[in-house]
């Protein structure tokens, strides 16, 4: 325990000495101040602590939509854009040097020659690297919690889920950073390799999402044309039964187009299937960065009737008495995709990603343990 | 006398071709200052790093403080100062010692006491709250000694301990080593500065090309190099069985491994021939002479390159 505390304290001292750590902490405070500047009054939304005002008949102080909007801004924009992208890149720049510096000649001998086991040193050093994110997100989340409580009276402890979720997300990238750092002992190569990995996994995920949405769209096309063809077939049968040959011919004529569209959609489905399987297979072995971040969104929207997506699509403002609007094929495909994503259990997202992280860390540990310094 | 370190047939190969150690066998006795000598690349630092588990041996049999080499808990009783060590520059001297003390499993209250004691011992108390990054090479070296001593070790392994230290500091380090020996600690020093080692060394080993070329006490190893030198003016003495050097009127004869009687016979012969004896001196081989002799012997055996050996690795290693 003494050695673990010593390594963690060393990690803290090294972070404290980094100007980037202080810089990112300052930026965190600025983002929270900006977030807290959004407020609601009886007539709508106030911005910049009341300097600007947007009138709204739906979103105002005390309305359920104001809460959805405020927490949605936090989970979908601030967490996704700032914490998951900008702050994570800055964190990577800052922490990429941890292992290469520690493994540099003259420094590593002083540490690995101690009675502490190399595996303990490795894992505590790894945890020390994550400390950067834990501390940054903790301060950030506390600010967001206070802002949400003040602005929309949402004293929701789920806001603090950002701490483990962002840390998990960051750890998927940091483990790759550590592996490359252990192999090459170069900060620059470790950083570039991590960014490349991040970009690759982002590309695979985006490709998989596009494939999946395209597939749902084809499903919707097939279903809709099937229904239309069946409808026209019925009309033809009815016209034939009634002896109205003209109507029967007309209905049969109109069925040709949907039938062809259905055939094209089925053909496209069969052509798409092997590619979709390959991309999906590649995604399976990669950590679920976006889905992990999405867990926070899920948690914050668990008790609301209206989602941020409803607000953004305008569905939240539809008249409840009117029948629901018929969705376009694209909208339906998107809705199905979202629905499927929501159905994926949180444990499966986290477990799959942790398996990836564990494999990478085990490889890095084996190299570190066997290495001569 | 018990052996604090006992090594048999240590091999280390880097990659497939660099044979850094080729069957090193040696022992270090308790309470001794043991000097490990050798040219650059001979494998001295590799050997020390193997003892400290920084490097894994390709083949090894041996013990340190009664436990197999690589037994991590034993390292609590060992202090180590690596060559060209680098402390985290953002730490103060005190924080650095807390860090390394913690890694050596020394509890905080004990650490606080020992840190004050060791900083005082190496003359760094006034700098305890200064960042290590601002320290000179000599100060870093002193701090390195303090961290090596922090665990109150029974065995100290020092790799170039006086590197970068000024003459006053070197003297202080020598005194400190004598003091530690008097306390019964065993010290293994790896250094190039032979003149410094000569005054403190009890036992030594010369490592050349990954092998121990010589091992023993300084006295044992240099007695083979004992010689008498007789100088006189005047007459040539033809009856001497030794080669006589002439420089003007001065004659010099060197008598390797000569007994007192042999020397007396030479003096008698010179005086009998009318020469005037001006000096009779006993010379013992210096550490530098010894070192050069070991290198030469190894070169005669293995070829001219003194450092690590490149070659194919046999299955045995």
XYZ file of C-alpha atoms in Angstrom:
690
model
C 0.000 0.000 0.000
C 2.896 2.339 0.799
C 4.286 1.904 -2.694
C 0.880 2.395 -4.330
C 0.401 5.672 -2.464
C 3.918 6.742 -3.430
C 3.229 6.182 -7.151
C -0.139 7.929 -6.983
C 1.411 10.893 -5.193
C 4.115 11.045 -7.859
C 1.391 11.050 -10.535
C -0.357 13.907 -8.773
C 2.884 15.902 -8.503
C 3.643 15.357 -12.177
C 0.135 16.485 -13.160
C 0.397 19.537 -10.936
C 3.624 20.482 -12.659
C 1.993 20.300 -16.125
C 0.817 23.659 -17.440
C -1.650 21.802 -19.652
C -3.360 20.313 -16.600
C -3.910 23.772 -15.175
C -4.884 25.113 -18.608
C -7.525 22.434 -19.171
C -8.834 22.951 -15.641
C -9.221 26.669 -16.442
C -11.032 25.865 -19.691
C -13.343 23.499 -17.793
C -14.326 26.318 -15.480
C -14.958 28.593 -18.484
C -17.202 25.999 -20.162
C -19.200 25.584 -16.950
C -19.537 29.344 -16.568
C -20.848 29.457 -20.146
C -23.236 26.569 -19.422
C -24.529 28.257 -16.302
C -25.168 31.417 -18.333
C -28.159 29.677 -19.985
C -31.304 30.185 -17.946
C -35.085 30.198 -18.234
C -37.704 32.750 -17.279
C -41.468 32.973 -17.660
C -41.194 33.959 -21.334
C -38.483 31.696 -22.655
C -34.725 31.221 -22.579
C -32.189 33.757 -21.301
C -28.595 33.626 -22.480
C -25.354 35.094 -21.116
C -26.861 35.710 -17.671
C -29.796 37.639 -19.128
C -27.967 39.712 -21.735
C -29.916 38.033 -24.552
C -33.357 36.463 -24.538
C -35.187 33.979 -26.777
C -38.976 33.899 -26.423
C -40.621 30.465 -26.458
C -44.134 29.262 -25.684
C -42.894 25.732 -24.957
C -39.602 26.214 -23.201
C -39.764 28.465 -20.152
C -38.951 28.378 -16.461
C -40.482 25.320 -14.837
C -41.570 23.604 -18.099
C -40.511 19.960 -18.495
C -38.910 20.844 -21.813
C -36.594 23.355 -20.162
C -35.180 20.552 -18.042
C -34.809 18.258 -21.063
C -33.103 21.006 -23.031
C -30.755 21.978 -20.214
C -29.659 18.428 -19.361
C -29.578 17.572 -23.066
C -27.156 20.433 -23.741
C -24.982 18.981 -20.985
C -25.017 15.345 -22.086
C -25.237 15.701 -25.884
C -23.131 18.767 -26.488
C -20.915 19.705 -23.589
C -19.964 16.140 -22.621
C -19.787 14.879 -26.217
C -18.047 17.888 -27.721
C -15.964 19.311 -24.916
C -15.177 16.450 -22.557
C -15.129 13.630 -25.098
C -13.282 15.480 -27.854
C -11.465 18.692 -27.028
C -10.634 17.911 -23.380
C -9.734 14.316 -24.248
C -7.285 15.406 -26.932
C -5.690 17.823 -24.466
C -5.593 15.063 -21.851
C -3.914 12.729 -24.336
C -1.305 15.363 -25.159
C -0.666 15.777 -21.472
C -0.607 12.128 -20.435
C 1.157 10.658 -23.468
C 4.492 11.432 -21.866
C 3.746 9.538 -18.621
C 5.033 6.119 -19.674
C 7.785 7.234 -22.070
C 9.236 9.571 -19.375
C 8.931 6.925 -16.710
C 10.678 4.395 -18.957
C 13.447 6.755 -20.024
C 17.026 5.753 -19.245
C 18.093 6.854 -15.782
C 14.543 7.185 -14.448
C 13.214 3.662 -14.823
C 16.152 2.004 -13.018
C 15.338 3.966 -9.876
C 11.821 2.532 -9.868
C 12.049 -1.055 -11.138
C 14.970 -1.819 -8.811
C 12.643 -1.504 -5.793
C 10.963 -4.357 -3.940
C 7.671 -3.328 -5.555
C 6.550 -5.703 -8.311
C 6.604 -4.454 -11.874
C 2.939 -5.305 -12.387
C 1.961 -3.132 -9.400
C 4.080 -0.277 -10.696
C 2.512 -0.640 -14.147
C -1.107 -0.658 -13.047
C -0.774 2.118 -10.481
C 1.104 4.235 -13.010
C -1.734 3.551 -15.453
C -4.299 4.588 -12.861
C -2.192 7.695 -12.212
C -2.562 8.619 -15.884
C -6.331 8.339 -15.589
C -6.165 10.651 -12.587
C -5.849 13.551 -15.040
C -9.295 12.830 -16.442
C -10.876 11.904 -13.125
C -9.860 15.206 -11.548
C -10.817 17.300 -14.563
C -14.217 15.650 -15.010
C -14.947 15.731 -11.270
C -14.505 19.485 -11.136
C -16.446 19.894 -14.352
C -19.305 17.664 -13.219
C -19.639 19.382 -9.885
C -20.002 22.677 -11.738
C -22.599 21.169 -14.120
C -24.533 19.677 -11.186
C -24.714 23.051 -9.445
C -25.634 24.835 -12.699
C -28.452 22.345 -13.486
C -29.746 22.583 -9.933
C -29.714 26.368 -10.046
C -31.146 26.778 -13.545
C -33.776 24.017 -13.849
C -33.946 22.699 -10.301
C -32.602 19.362 -11.573
C -30.525 18.120 -8.641
C -29.885 14.932 -10.539
C -27.013 12.824 -9.191
C -26.929 11.061 -12.584
C -24.914 14.066 -13.777
C -22.008 12.624 -11.781
C -22.113 9.524 -13.967
C -20.011 11.599 -16.343
C -17.024 10.874 -14.064
C -16.926 7.083 -14.568
C -18.257 7.283 -18.127
C -15.714 9.816 -19.390
C -12.954 8.023 -17.478
C -13.968 4.731 -19.098
C -14.083 6.366 -22.517
C -10.660 7.891 -21.982
C -9.225 4.633 -20.667
C -10.048 2.919 -24.004
C -7.711 5.395 -25.698
C -5.154 5.628 -22.901
C -4.523 1.873 -22.901
C -3.464 2.107 -26.555
C -1.323 5.115 -25.671
C 0.363 3.116 -22.901
C 0.982 0.092 -25.114
C 2.659 2.181 -27.805
C 4.515 4.182 -25.130
C 5.865 0.981 -23.565
C 6.962 -0.390 -26.921
C 8.501 2.750 -28.421
C 9.292 4.884 -25.328
C 8.393 7.868 -27.528
C 5.786 10.427 -26.456
C 5.189 11.627 -30.002
C 4.710 8.169 -31.491
C 2.428 7.178 -28.596
C 0.297 10.286 -29.107
C 0.073 9.939 -32.889
C -0.700 6.226 -32.693
C -3.499 6.893 -30.186
C -5.020 9.603 -32.359
C -4.789 7.290 -35.349
C -6.480 4.512 -33.401
C -9.200 6.920 -32.263
C -9.779 8.117 -35.814
C -9.860 4.536 -37.122
C -12.346 3.361 -34.544
C -14.449 6.479 -35.184
C -14.410 5.693 -38.923
C -15.395 2.070 -38.368
C -18.218 3.114 -36.042
C -19.474 5.738 -38.485
C -19.333 3.260 -41.360
C -21.218 0.693 -39.280
C -23.870 3.251 -38.308
C -24.313 4.334 -41.933
C -24.545 0.724 -43.070
C -27.037 -0.038 -40.364
C -29.199 2.996 -41.177
C -29.035 2.153 -44.863
C -30.057 -1.393 -44.086
C -33.020 -0.165 -41.989
C -33.987 2.129 -44.824
C -33.998 -0.782 -47.252
C -36.072 -2.764 -44.734
C -38.542 0.113 -44.602
C -38.637 0.285 -48.394
C -39.279 -3.455 -48.677
C -41.967 -3.376 -45.985
C -43.720 -0.380 -47.475
C -43.610 -1.657 -51.056
C -44.701 -5.112 -49.922
C -47.707 -3.537 -48.260
C -48.421 -1.416 -51.347
C -48.087 -4.406 -53.703
C -50.390 -6.457 -51.485
C -52.838 -3.569 -51.461
C -52.781 -3.321 -55.264
C -53.044 -7.101 -55.612
C -56.159 -6.988 -53.479
C -57.567 -4.143 -55.577
C -56.874 -6.158 -58.743
C -58.570 -9.230 -57.273
C -61.565 -7.163 -56.176
C -61.849 -5.515 -59.619
C -61.573 -8.882 -61.353
C -64.206 -10.305 -59.057
C -66.444 -7.359 -59.849
C -65.809 -7.921 -63.603
C -64.256 -4.461 -63.990
C -61.378 -5.285 -66.307
C -60.293 -1.696 -66.740
C -59.804 -1.213 -62.945
C -58.063 -4.568 -62.714
C -55.609 -3.661 -65.444
C -55.077 -0.282 -63.864
C -54.304 -1.777 -60.459
C -51.978 -4.373 -61.989
C -50.219 -1.612 -63.911
C -49.685 0.428 -60.755
C -48.271 -2.610 -58.953
C -45.371 -2.917 -61.396
C -43.463 0.089 -60.047
C -43.564 -0.899 -56.337
C -42.746 -4.472 -57.264
C -39.628 -3.315 -59.105
C -38.668 -1.027 -56.196
C -39.069 -3.953 -53.838
C -36.892 -6.160 -56.015
C -34.203 -3.456 -56.181
C -34.307 -3.018 -52.394
C -33.964 -6.774 -51.846
C -31.080 -6.979 -54.238
C -29.373 -4.052 -52.496
C -29.980 -5.770 -49.155
C -28.251 -8.934 -50.342
C -25.327 -6.939 -51.772
C -24.948 -4.898 -48.603
C -25.115 -7.819 -46.172
C -21.515 -9.157 -46.482
C -19.978 -5.666 -46.207
C -22.162 -4.837 -43.245
C -21.055 -8.093 -41.599
C -17.365 -7.275 -42.125
C -17.637 -3.751 -40.734
C -19.759 -4.970 -37.868
C -17.168 -7.670 -37.163
C -14.347 -5.112 -37.039
C -16.436 -2.940 -34.730
C -16.965 -5.900 -32.425
C -13.302 -6.033 -31.455
C -12.985 -2.260 -30.978
C -14.024 -0.441 -27.801
C -17.408 1.250 -27.835
C -16.375 4.881 -27.419
C -19.580 6.537 -28.667
C -21.944 4.047 -27.081
C -20.171 4.460 -23.744
C -20.680 8.221 -23.949
C -24.300 7.607 -24.938
C -24.880 5.917 -21.571
C -24.811 9.303 -19.876
C -27.466 10.562 -22.245
C -29.584 7.520 -21.483
C -29.235 8.052 -17.746
C -30.194 11.710 -17.893
C -33.243 11.107 -20.092
C -34.550 8.167 -18.081
C -37.221 10.205 -16.245
C -38.309 12.583 -18.981
C -41.252 12.197 -21.366
C -39.623 14.370 -24.004
C -36.171 13.622 -25.303
C -33.634 16.026 -26.729
C -34.139 14.308 -30.085
C -37.852 15.152 -29.912
C -36.945 18.765 -29.200
C -34.486 18.938 -32.058
C -36.753 17.181 -34.579
C -39.752 19.291 -33.544
C -41.768 16.212 -32.531
C -41.991 17.566 -29.013
C -44.020 20.520 -30.278
C -46.602 18.444 -32.224
C -50.208 18.707 -31.127
C -51.070 15.631 -29.057
C -54.648 15.547 -30.384
C -53.509 15.255 -33.978
C -52.663 11.810 -35.382
C -48.915 11.153 -35.500
C -47.181 12.370 -38.650
C -46.151 9.634 -41.085
C -42.401 9.345 -41.083
C -40.339 9.332 -44.255
C -38.284 6.210 -44.988
C -35.142 8.022 -43.842
C -36.753 9.180 -40.615
C -38.075 5.706 -39.986
C -34.650 4.190 -40.603
C -33.101 6.671 -38.190
C -35.768 5.980 -35.586
C -35.215 2.220 -35.902
C -31.474 2.684 -35.605
C -31.895 4.794 -32.460
C -34.288 2.260 -31.047
C -31.825 -0.589 -31.654
C -29.019 1.409 -30.085
C -31.152 2.049 -26.995
C -31.816 -1.678 -26.725
C -28.126 -2.535 -26.323
C -27.620 -3.146 -22.599
C -25.155 -0.902 -20.784
C -23.306 -3.879 -19.323
C -22.638 -5.291 -22.788
C -21.229 -1.968 -24.039
C -18.936 -1.627 -21.020
C -17.914 -5.277 -20.800
C -16.972 -5.509 -24.488
C -14.871 -2.359 -24.251
C -13.237 -3.483 -21.013
C -12.267 -6.789 -22.620
C -10.482 -4.817 -25.349
C -8.786 -2.645 -22.725
C -7.761 -5.659 -20.654
C -6.197 -7.390 -23.671
C -4.216 -4.271 -24.618
C -3.055 -3.742 -21.034
C -2.019 -7.366 -20.609
C 0.120 -7.149 -23.756
C 1.671 -3.875 -22.502
C 2.287 -5.417 -19.072
C 3.968 -8.498 -20.539
C 6.306 -6.273 -22.554
C 7.016 -4.071 -19.528
C 7.704 -7.050 -17.248
C 10.047 -8.772 -19.655
C 11.893 -5.690 -20.765
C 15.516 -4.930 -19.852
C 16.254 -1.307 -18.955
C 33.486 -14.821 5.999
C 29.999 -15.200 4.467
C 29.262 -14.181 0.895
C 26.745 -11.389 0.474
C 26.695 -11.919 -3.274
C 27.519 -15.204 -4.912
C 27.260 -15.532 -8.670
C 27.909 -18.530 -10.854
C 27.920 -18.594 -14.620
C 25.910 -15.458 -15.357
C 25.113 -14.990 -19.018
C 23.357 -12.126 -20.716
C 22.735 -11.749 -24.401
C 21.064 -8.676 -25.868
C 19.177 -9.508 -29.012
C 20.835 -12.411 -30.762
C 24.326 -11.152 -31.217
C 25.560 -9.003 -28.330
C 27.055 -11.217 -25.644
C 27.216 -8.809 -22.718
C 28.081 -11.395 -20.042
C 29.696 -14.739 -20.822
C 29.690 -16.785 -17.681
C 30.510 -14.388 -14.870
C 31.253 -16.074 -11.570
C 32.321 -14.115 -8.498
C 31.532 -13.513 -4.857
C 31.413 -10.500 -2.573
C 32.223 -10.929 1.109
C 30.316 -9.275 3.903
C 31.561 -5.920 5.199
C 33.874 -5.391 2.245
C 34.157 -2.673 -0.354
C 34.122 -4.584 -3.599
C 35.210 -2.771 -6.753
C 34.020 -3.859 -10.143
C 36.409 -2.654 -12.819
C 36.393 -2.921 -16.543
C 36.416 -0.932 -19.762
C 33.284 0.582 -21.271
C 30.896 -2.072 -22.467
C 32.573 -4.830 -20.490
C 29.280 -5.740 -18.793
C 29.763 -4.175 -15.335
C 26.556 -2.135 -15.322
C 24.673 -5.049 -16.860
C 25.820 -7.241 -13.997
C 24.707 -4.707 -11.376
C 21.373 -4.252 -13.135
C 20.832 -8.002 -13.123
C 21.350 -8.010 -9.357
C 18.755 -5.235 -9.045
C 16.218 -6.956 -11.400
C 16.468 -4.092 -13.898
C 17.799 -6.536 -16.483
C 16.907 -10.216 -16.771
C 19.839 -12.585 -17.120
C 19.806 -15.097 -19.958
C 21.243 -17.679 -17.565
C 21.980 -17.219 -13.912
C 22.720 -19.038 -10.751
C 23.440 -17.177 -7.571
C 22.265 -15.521 -4.392
C 22.207 -12.059 -2.875
C 21.847 -11.707 0.887
C 20.988 -15.405 1.052
C 18.144 -15.308 -1.469
C 18.087 -16.137 -5.167
C 18.854 -13.218 -7.473
C 15.552 -11.645 -8.536
C 13.854 -12.186 -5.151
C 12.037 -8.851 -4.899
C 11.612 -8.647 -1.077
C 15.403 -8.919 -0.701
C 15.730 -5.591 -2.493
C 14.393 -3.892 0.660
C 17.830 -4.598 2.149
C 19.744 -3.296 -0.847
C 20.506 0.289 -1.842
C 21.200 1.115 -5.470
C 22.586 4.170 -7.224
C 22.309 3.740 -11.004
C 24.665 5.444 -13.403
C 23.242 8.573 -15.091
C 20.143 8.428 -12.924
C 17.390 10.969 -13.487
C 15.003 12.120 -10.784
C 11.594 13.580 -11.669
C 12.501 17.268 -12.123
C 9.175 18.523 -10.744
C 9.841 17.020 -7.311
C 11.736 18.582 -4.460
C 14.596 16.607 -2.925
C 12.364 15.648 -0.023
C 9.459 14.597 -2.271
C 11.804 12.483 -4.406
C 13.083 10.668 -1.328
C 9.507 10.110 -0.112
C 8.686 8.642 -3.534
C 11.608 6.209 -3.609
C 11.241 5.429 0.083
C 7.583 4.593 -0.510
C 8.529 2.293 -3.373
C 10.915 0.572 -0.965
C 7.977 0.021 1.415
C 9.293 2.345 4.144
C 6.358 3.688 6.125
C 5.863 7.429 6.290
C 6.878 8.171 9.915
C 10.064 6.168 9.427
C 10.655 7.853 6.073
C 10.382 11.321 7.559
C 13.056 10.479 10.124
C 15.379 8.783 7.657
C 15.032 11.461 4.967
C 16.196 14.149 7.392
C 19.063 11.902 8.492
C 20.242 10.992 4.970
C 19.942 14.499 3.571
C 22.128 15.631 6.440
C 24.580 12.803 5.762
C 25.070 13.859 2.123
C 25.044 17.589 2.920
C 21.770 18.379 1.178
C 19.596 19.492 4.093
C 19.569 23.108 2.930
C 18.258 22.004 -0.475
C 15.509 19.697 0.726
C 12.683 21.950 -0.501
C 14.246 22.833 -3.843
C 13.128 21.262 -7.126
C 15.461 18.494 -8.328
C 15.374 20.013 -11.818
C 17.408 22.960 -10.517
C 20.192 20.776 -9.064
C 23.713 20.513 -10.447
C 25.121 17.102 -11.431
C 26.994 16.866 -8.153
C 23.894 17.656 -6.122
C 21.893 15.072 -8.044
C 24.624 12.563 -7.267
C 24.465 13.358 -3.558
C 20.704 13.003 -3.643
C 21.185 9.712 -5.458
C 23.369 8.496 -2.613
C 20.739 9.617 -0.105
C 18.036 7.585 -1.880
C 20.351 4.565 -2.024
C 20.946 4.828 1.729
C 17.325 5.509 2.623
C 16.434 1.907 3.414
C 19.487 1.570 5.708
C 20.670 -1.205 3.383
C 22.974 -4.073 4.292
C 24.298 -4.009 0.743
C 24.946 -0.954 -1.416
C 25.430 -1.142 -5.182
C 26.897 2.100 -6.509
C 27.346 2.617 -10.235
C 29.831 5.464 -10.799
C 29.056 7.174 -7.467
C 31.478 10.075 -7.949
C 30.395 10.889 -11.487
C 30.106 14.678 -11.763
C 31.132 15.300 -8.176
C 33.840 17.895 -7.423
C 37.072 16.890 -5.596
C 35.737 17.952 -2.200
C 32.564 15.960 -2.790
C 34.619 12.943 -3.884
C 36.565 13.085 -0.703
C 33.341 13.270 1.302
C 31.923 10.295 -0.582
C 35.101 8.293 0.106
C 34.838 9.138 3.808
C 31.187 8.163 3.755
C 32.023 4.797 2.194
C 34.659 4.141 4.880
C 32.064 5.065 7.509
C 29.514 2.675 5.982
C 32.074 -0.120 5.899
C 32.827 0.448 9.562
C 29.104 0.023 10.209
C 29.411 -3.443 8.664
C 27.678 -2.719 5.367
C 28.883 -4.305 2.154
C 29.477 -2.002 -0.792
C 29.888 -2.888 -4.442
C 31.255 -0.022 -6.518
C 31.376 0.123 -10.247
C 33.703 2.893 -11.353
C 36.251 4.000 -13.906
C 38.236 6.211 -11.584
C 40.887 3.735 -10.549
C 42.946 6.105 -8.429
C 39.943 6.730 -6.208
C 39.127 3.087 -5.822
C 42.657 2.140 -4.885
C 42.364 3.788 -1.493
C 39.062 2.195 -0.519
C 38.978 -1.130 -2.292
C 39.126 -4.375 -0.260
C 38.182 -6.820 -2.978
C 37.955 -6.369 -6.708
C 37.043 -8.031 -9.938
C 38.049 -6.923 -13.394
C 35.425 -7.655 -16.003
C 36.596 -7.786 -19.586
C 34.432 -8.832 -22.516
C 31.710 -10.147 -20.278
C 34.005 -12.338 -18.198
C 35.778 -11.910 -14.882
C 39.409 -11.606 -15.908
C 40.768 -11.191 -12.351
C 39.258 -11.437 -8.888
C 40.640 -11.182 -5.374
C 41.860 -8.742 -2.753
C 44.014 -5.858 -3.924
C 46.961 -7.309 -2.027
C 46.584 -10.751 -3.567
C 46.322 -9.390 -7.066
C 49.156 -6.903 -6.856
C 51.723 -9.040 -5.038
C 52.469 -10.707 -8.374
C 53.483 -7.275 -9.570
C 55.928 -6.575 -6.725
C 59.360 -5.350 -7.858
C 62.440 -3.617 -6.499
C 64.272 -0.843 -8.367
C 67.916 -0.132 -7.581
C 69.645 2.974 -8.954
C 73.335 3.859 -8.758
C 75.953 6.128 -10.350
C 79.274 5.139 -11.751
C 80.479 1.733 -12.711
C 78.765 -0.812 -14.938
C 78.197 -4.174 -13.293
C 78.534 -6.953 -15.839
C 77.806 -9.779 -13.444
C 74.083 -8.812 -12.973
C 71.564 -11.220 -14.409
C 69.080 -8.352 -15.007
C 68.801 -5.799 -17.780
C 70.373 -2.457 -16.783
C 69.049 0.839 -18.150
C 71.641 3.578 -18.681
C 70.935 7.307 -18.689
C 74.171 9.273 -18.580
C 75.944 8.336 -15.401
C 72.766 6.867 -13.875
C 72.151 3.112 -13.943
C 68.758 1.518 -13.105
C 67.872 -2.098 -12.647
C 64.356 -3.463 -12.061
C 64.006 -6.708 -10.073
C 60.531 -8.266 -10.501
C 59.389 -10.592 -7.689
C 62.814 -10.303 -6.062
C 63.447 -11.370 -2.467
C 65.308 -9.175 0.048
C 68.371 -11.389 -0.443
C 68.272 -10.868 -4.233
C 68.213 -7.103 -3.719
C 71.049 -7.277 -1.219
C 73.131 -9.282 -3.708
C 72.619 -6.600 -6.391
C 73.634 -3.834 -3.955
C 76.741 -5.775 -2.968
C 77.682 -6.291 -6.612
C 77.246 -2.581 -7.414
C 79.309 -1.485 -4.433
C 81.928 -4.133 -5.192
C 82.298 -2.658 -8.681
C 82.727 0.856 -7.222
C 79.223 2.168 -7.948
C 77.382 4.553 -5.565
C 73.862 3.333 -4.752
C 71.498 6.349 -4.877
C 68.142 4.659 -4.252
C 66.548 1.300 -3.499
C 62.738 1.316 -3.828
C 60.004 -1.268 -3.552
C 57.216 -0.871 -6.150
C 53.877 -2.524 -5.906
C 51.700 -2.709 -9.042
C 49.081 0.061 -9.078
C 45.405 -0.614 -9.704
C 45.856 0.979 -13.093
C 48.757 -1.380 -13.892
C 46.662 -4.285 -12.733
C 43.729 -3.134 -14.821
C 45.880 -2.777 -17.927
C 47.415 -6.171 -17.315
C 43.975 -7.751 -17.070
C 42.965 -6.087 -20.333
C 46.117 -7.262 -22.043
C 45.669 -10.842 -20.820
C 42.064 -10.842 -22.051
C 43.119 -9.364 -25.383
C 45.709 -12.074 -25.784
C 42.984 -14.634 -25.251
C 40.064 -13.106 -27.169
C 41.305 -10.446 -29.571
C 41.695 -6.716 -29.321
C 38.167 -5.357 -28.616
C 37.714 -4.733 -24.867
C 33.884 -4.217 -24.755
C 30.919 -6.499 -25.236
C 31.369 -9.322 -27.675
C 29.378 -9.696 -30.850
C 28.862 -13.180 -32.084
C 26.429 -15.978 -32.568
C 24.582 -17.127 -29.506
C 24.991 -20.750 -28.708
C 22.000 -22.802 -27.605
C 23.362 -22.987 -24.094
C 23.021 -19.229 -23.556
